[in-house]
Amino acid sequence: MHKIVALIACTVFLALLTGCAALNNLTLNLPTEPTAINAEMGQPFTLSVGQTARIGLLRVTFVRVLEDSRCPIDVVCVWQGNVKVQLALTRLGQPGRRVSLNSTLNPTEIDFKGFSVSFVDIQPTPVSNHPIARRTYQVTLRVTSAEK
């Protein structure tokens, strides 16, 4: 009886060992975090959802789209609508803050610890009957010195 239990235990151990070795050679297609980019002061830059830009001591991360009421390009609207994005702003060595910027409504720009962050554009443009997946948004921003 003990020989059967030992044989089963060895078989299970070898199966687990083989499975673990196979996992080491397996490439998983898991989503990866967008990489951080370096941006220049005063120049527009574009971020995907979750991506961060480094502008000197400032870090700007595109967290998410909070709302999108823009008029689809294939529809005639009375008002162009608005898109509101959430950003995480951090100046190195100091506490950060989450802020919201709009495409049409105020605020379209915000001052943060010596920097001014402005909304420039967002893509993709809405089309009727084609919802935009939240992960496909790309916001274009501009950072300038807030000190005048």
PDB file of C-alpha atoms in Angstrom:
ATOM      1  CA  MET A   1       0.000   0.000   0.000  1.00  0.00           C
ATOM      2  CA  HIS A   2       2.832   2.394   0.872  1.00  0.00           C
ATOM      3  CA  LYS A   3       4.449   1.726  -2.504  1.00  0.00           C
ATOM      4  CA  ILE A   4       1.260   2.798  -4.325  1.00  0.00           C
ATOM      5  CA  VAL A   5       1.025   6.037  -2.297  1.00  0.00           C
ATOM      6  CA  ALA A   6       4.708   6.768  -2.947  1.00  0.00           C
ATOM      7  CA  LEU A   7       4.247   6.077  -6.673  1.00  0.00           C
ATOM      8  CA  ILE A   8       1.238   8.429  -6.847  1.00  0.00           C
ATOM      9  CA  ALA A   9       3.120  11.137  -4.912  1.00  0.00           C
ATOM     10  CA  CYS A  10       6.115  10.868  -7.281  1.00  0.00           C
ATOM     11  CA  THR A  11       3.827  11.036 -10.320  1.00  0.00           C
ATOM     12  CA  VAL A  12       2.060  14.154  -8.993  1.00  0.00           C
ATOM     13  CA  PHE A  13       5.419  15.750  -8.127  1.00  0.00           C
ATOM     14  CA  LEU A  14       6.811  15.107 -11.623  1.00  0.00           C
ATOM     15  CA  ALA A  15       3.620  16.454 -13.245  1.00  0.00           C
ATOM     16  CA  LEU A  16       3.853  19.642 -11.177  1.00  0.00           C
ATOM     17  CA  LEU A  17       7.546  20.020 -11.938  1.00  0.00           C
ATOM     18  CA  THR A  18       6.929  19.593 -15.676  1.00  0.00           C
ATOM     19  CA  GLY A  19       4.038  22.080 -15.581  1.00  0.00           C
ATOM     20  CA  CYS A  20       6.146  24.698 -13.787  1.00  0.00           C
ATOM     21  CA  ALA A  21       8.972  24.268 -16.281  1.00  0.00           C
ATOM     22  CA  ALA A  22       6.496  24.746 -19.137  1.00  0.00           C
ATOM     23  CA  LEU A  23       5.222  27.966 -17.533  1.00  0.00           C
ATOM     24  CA  ASN A  24       8.749  29.378 -17.557  1.00  0.00           C
ATOM     25  CA  ASN A  25       8.783  29.097 -21.357  1.00  0.00           C
ATOM     26  CA  LEU A  26       5.249  30.459 -21.807  1.00  0.00           C
ATOM     27  CA  THR A  27       4.777  34.037 -22.982  1.00  0.00           C
ATOM     28  CA  LEU A  28       1.562  35.444 -21.575  1.00  0.00           C
ATOM     29  CA  ASN A  29      -0.245  38.135 -23.531  1.00  0.00           C
ATOM     30  CA  LEU A  30      -1.217  40.145 -20.481  1.00  0.00           C
ATOM     31  CA  PRO A  31      -1.947  43.855 -20.798  1.00  0.00           C
ATOM     32  CA  THR A  32       1.076  45.922 -19.919  1.00  0.00           C
ATOM     33  CA  GLU A  33       1.182  49.333 -18.313  1.00  0.00           C
ATOM     34  CA  PRO A  34       1.731  52.128 -20.807  1.00  0.00           C
ATOM     35  CA  THR A  35       5.258  53.446 -20.616  1.00  0.00           C
ATOM     36  CA  ALA A  36       6.101  56.877 -19.269  1.00  0.00           C
ATOM     37  CA  ILE A  37       7.108  59.524 -21.773  1.00  0.00           C
ATOM     38  CA  ASN A  38       9.314  62.592 -21.544  1.00  0.00           C
ATOM     39  CA  ALA A  39       7.570  65.777 -22.650  1.00  0.00           C
ATOM     40  CA  GLU A  40       8.856  69.299 -23.171  1.00  0.00           C
ATOM     41  CA  MET A  41       7.603  72.385 -21.394  1.00  0.00           C
ATOM     42  CA  GLY A  42       5.257  74.360 -23.652  1.00  0.00           C
ATOM     43  CA  GLN A  43       4.905  71.561 -26.238  1.00  0.00           C
ATOM     44  CA  PRO A  44       1.736  69.450 -26.639  1.00  0.00           C
ATOM     45  CA  PHE A  45       2.042  65.774 -25.690  1.00  0.00           C
ATOM     46  CA  THR A  46      -0.396  62.872 -25.902  1.00  0.00           C
ATOM     47  CA  LEU A  47      -1.131  60.278 -23.218  1.00  0.00           C
ATOM     48  CA  SER A  48      -3.086  57.035 -23.302  1.00  0.00           C
ATOM     49  CA  VAL A  49      -5.189  56.019 -20.311  1.00  0.00           C
ATOM     50  CA  GLY A  50      -2.818  55.066 -17.484  1.00  0.00           C
ATOM     51  CA  GLN A  51       0.224  56.663 -19.109  1.00  0.00           C
ATOM     52  CA  THR A  52       2.458  59.257 -17.410  1.00  0.00           C
ATOM     53  CA  ALA A  53       4.420  62.180 -18.831  1.00  0.00           C
ATOM     54  CA  ARG A  54       7.533  63.606 -17.188  1.00  0.00           C
ATOM     55  CA  ILE A  55       8.021  67.352 -17.638  1.00  0.00           C
ATOM     56  CA  GLY A  56      10.947  68.419 -15.479  1.00  0.00           C
ATOM     57  CA  LEU A  57       9.883  67.836 -11.858  1.00  0.00           C
ATOM     58  CA  LEU A  58       6.209  67.369 -12.803  1.00  0.00           C
ATOM     59  CA  ARG A  59       4.507  64.032 -13.446  1.00  0.00           C
ATOM     60  CA  VAL A  60       1.139  64.020 -15.246  1.00  0.00           C
ATOM     61  CA  THR A  61      -0.856  60.772 -15.461  1.00  0.00           C
ATOM     62  CA  PHE A  62      -4.020  60.345 -17.552  1.00  0.00           C
ATOM     63  CA  VAL A  63      -6.202  58.453 -15.063  1.00  0.00           C
ATOM     64  CA  ARG A  64      -9.518  58.160 -16.930  1.00  0.00           C
ATOM     65  CA  VAL A  65     -12.336  59.843 -18.811  1.00  0.00           C
ATOM     66  CA  LEU A  66     -15.006  60.928 -16.342  1.00  0.00           C
ATOM     67  CA  GLU A  67     -17.626  61.897 -18.935  1.00  0.00           C
ATOM     68  CA  ASP A  68     -17.944  62.342 -22.674  1.00  0.00           C
ATOM     69  CA  SER A  69     -20.956  64.239 -24.028  1.00  0.00           C
ATOM     70  CA  ARG A  70     -19.337  65.376 -27.297  1.00  0.00           C
ATOM     71  CA  CYS A  71     -21.497  65.518 -30.397  1.00  0.00           C
ATOM     72  CA  PRO A  72     -20.765  62.611 -32.770  1.00  0.00           C
ATOM     73  CA  ILE A  73     -19.188  63.695 -36.058  1.00  0.00           C
ATOM     74  CA  ASP A  74     -22.051  62.207 -38.103  1.00  0.00           C
ATOM     75  CA  VAL A  75     -24.786  64.122 -36.220  1.00  0.00           C
ATOM     76  CA  VAL A  76     -25.845  67.771 -36.272  1.00  0.00           C
ATOM     77  CA  CYS A  77     -25.957  69.083 -32.689  1.00  0.00           C
ATOM     78  CA  VAL A  78     -26.914  72.384 -31.097  1.00  0.00           C
ATOM     79  CA  TRP A  79     -23.904  72.162 -28.765  1.00  0.00           C
ATOM     80  CA  GLN A  80     -20.502  70.553 -29.350  1.00  0.00           C
ATOM     81  CA  GLY A  81     -20.548  68.831 -25.958  1.00  0.00           C
ATOM     82  CA  ASN A  82     -17.754  68.311 -23.457  1.00  0.00           C
ATOM     83  CA  VAL A  83     -15.327  65.647 -22.360  1.00  0.00           C
ATOM     84  CA  LYS A  84     -13.965  65.640 -18.812  1.00  0.00           C
ATOM     85  CA  VAL A  85     -10.732  63.824 -17.975  1.00  0.00           C
ATOM     86  CA  GLN A  86      -9.130  63.011 -14.640  1.00  0.00           C
ATOM     87  CA  LEU A  87      -5.397  63.563 -14.238  1.00  0.00           C
ATOM     88  CA  ALA A  88      -3.012  62.761 -11.396  1.00  0.00           C
ATOM     89  CA  LEU A  89      -0.437  65.525 -10.895  1.00  0.00           C
ATOM     90  CA  THR A  90       2.712  65.091  -8.821  1.00  0.00           C
ATOM     91  CA  ARG A  91       5.706  67.332  -8.316  1.00  0.00           C
ATOM     92  CA  LEU A  92       8.727  65.275  -7.252  1.00  0.00           C
ATOM     93  CA  GLY A  93       9.106  65.129  -3.492  1.00  0.00           C
ATOM     94  CA  GLN A  94       5.679  66.674  -2.800  1.00  0.00           C
ATOM     95  CA  PRO A  95       2.153  65.333  -2.307  1.00  0.00           C
ATOM     96  CA  GLY A  96       0.175  64.810  -5.501  1.00  0.00           C
ATOM     97  CA  ARG A  97      -3.377  65.711  -6.432  1.00  0.00           C
ATOM     98  CA  ARG A  98      -6.105  64.429  -8.750  1.00  0.00           C
ATOM     99  CA  VAL A  99      -7.725  67.072 -10.933  1.00  0.00           C
ATOM    100  CA  SER A 100     -10.344  67.234 -13.680  1.00  0.00           C
ATOM    101  CA  LEU A 101      -9.979  69.145 -16.946  1.00  0.00           C
ATOM    102  CA  ASN A 102     -12.617  69.771 -19.607  1.00  0.00           C
ATOM    103  CA  SER A 103     -12.537  70.215 -23.357  1.00  0.00           C
ATOM    104  CA  THR A 104     -15.217  72.922 -23.472  1.00  0.00           C
ATOM    105  CA  LEU A 105     -16.400  73.808 -19.966  1.00  0.00           C
ATOM    106  CA  ASN A 106     -14.214  75.293 -17.254  1.00  0.00           C
ATOM    107  CA  PRO A 107     -11.674  74.414 -16.099  1.00  0.00           C
ATOM    108  CA  THR A 108      -9.783  73.735 -19.316  1.00  0.00           C
ATOM    109  CA  GLU A 109      -6.515  74.391 -17.483  1.00  0.00           C
ATOM    110  CA  ILE A 110      -5.302  74.229 -13.907  1.00  0.00           C
ATOM    111  CA  ASP A 111      -2.315  75.564 -11.982  1.00  0.00           C
ATOM    112  CA  PHE A 112      -0.398  73.099  -9.834  1.00  0.00           C
ATOM    113  CA  LYS A 113       2.748  73.898  -7.839  1.00  0.00           C
ATOM    114  CA  GLY A 114       4.259  76.306 -10.366  1.00  0.00           C
ATOM    115  CA  PHE A 115       2.974  74.538 -13.493  1.00  0.00           C
ATOM    116  CA  SER A 116      -0.073  75.190 -15.661  1.00  0.00           C
ATOM    117  CA  VAL A 117      -1.637  72.090 -17.265  1.00  0.00           C
ATOM    118  CA  SER A 118      -3.954  72.761 -20.238  1.00  0.00           C
ATOM    119  CA  PHE A 119      -6.366  70.533 -22.144  1.00  0.00           C
ATOM    120  CA  VAL A 120      -5.563  70.574 -25.898  1.00  0.00           C
ATOM    121  CA  ASP A 121      -7.466  67.684 -27.543  1.00  0.00           C
ATOM    122  CA  ILE A 122      -8.826  64.179 -27.062  1.00  0.00           C
ATOM    123  CA  GLN A 123      -9.209  61.248 -29.448  1.00  0.00           C
ATOM    124  CA  PRO A 124     -11.034  59.310 -30.735  1.00  0.00           C
ATOM    125  CA  THR A 125     -13.849  61.506 -32.009  1.00  0.00           C
ATOM    126  CA  PRO A 126     -17.312  60.094 -31.226  1.00  0.00           C
ATOM    127  CA  VAL A 127     -19.398  58.483 -33.972  1.00  0.00           C
ATOM    128  CA  SER A 128     -23.080  57.733 -33.375  1.00  0.00           C
ATOM    129  CA  ASN A 129     -23.904  54.117 -32.507  1.00  0.00           C
ATOM    130  CA  HIS A 130     -20.195  53.355 -31.902  1.00  0.00           C
ATOM    131  CA  PRO A 131     -19.378  53.591 -28.196  1.00  0.00           C
ATOM    132  CA  ILE A 132     -15.786  54.479 -27.380  1.00  0.00           C
ATOM    133  CA  ALA A 133     -13.932  51.938 -25.250  1.00  0.00           C
ATOM    134  CA  ARG A 134     -12.496  53.771 -22.232  1.00  0.00           C
ATOM    135  CA  ARG A 135      -9.009  52.348 -22.785  1.00  0.00           C
ATOM    136  CA  THR A 136      -8.787  53.794 -26.320  1.00  0.00           C
ATOM    137  CA  TYR A 137      -8.915  57.451 -25.285  1.00  0.00           C
ATOM    138  CA  GLN A 138      -5.808  59.581 -25.832  1.00  0.00           C
ATOM    139  CA  VAL A 139      -5.639  63.072 -24.356  1.00  0.00           C
ATOM    140  CA  THR A 140      -3.336  65.818 -25.597  1.00  0.00           C
ATOM    141  CA  LEU A 141      -2.141  68.293 -22.971  1.00  0.00           C
ATOM    142  CA  ARG A 142       0.323  71.162 -22.676  1.00  0.00           C
ATOM    143  CA  VAL A 143       2.335  72.139 -19.578  1.00  0.00           C
ATOM    144  CA  THR A 144       3.743  75.636 -19.124  1.00  0.00           C
ATOM    145  CA  SER A 145       5.172  77.584 -16.220  1.00  0.00           C
ATOM    146  CA  ALA A 146       2.378  79.041 -14.077  1.00  0.00           C
ATOM    147  CA  GLU A 147       4.630  81.872 -12.932  1.00  0.00           C
ATOM    148  CA  LYS A 148       4.006  84.906 -15.082  1.00  0.00           C
TER     149      LYS A 148
END
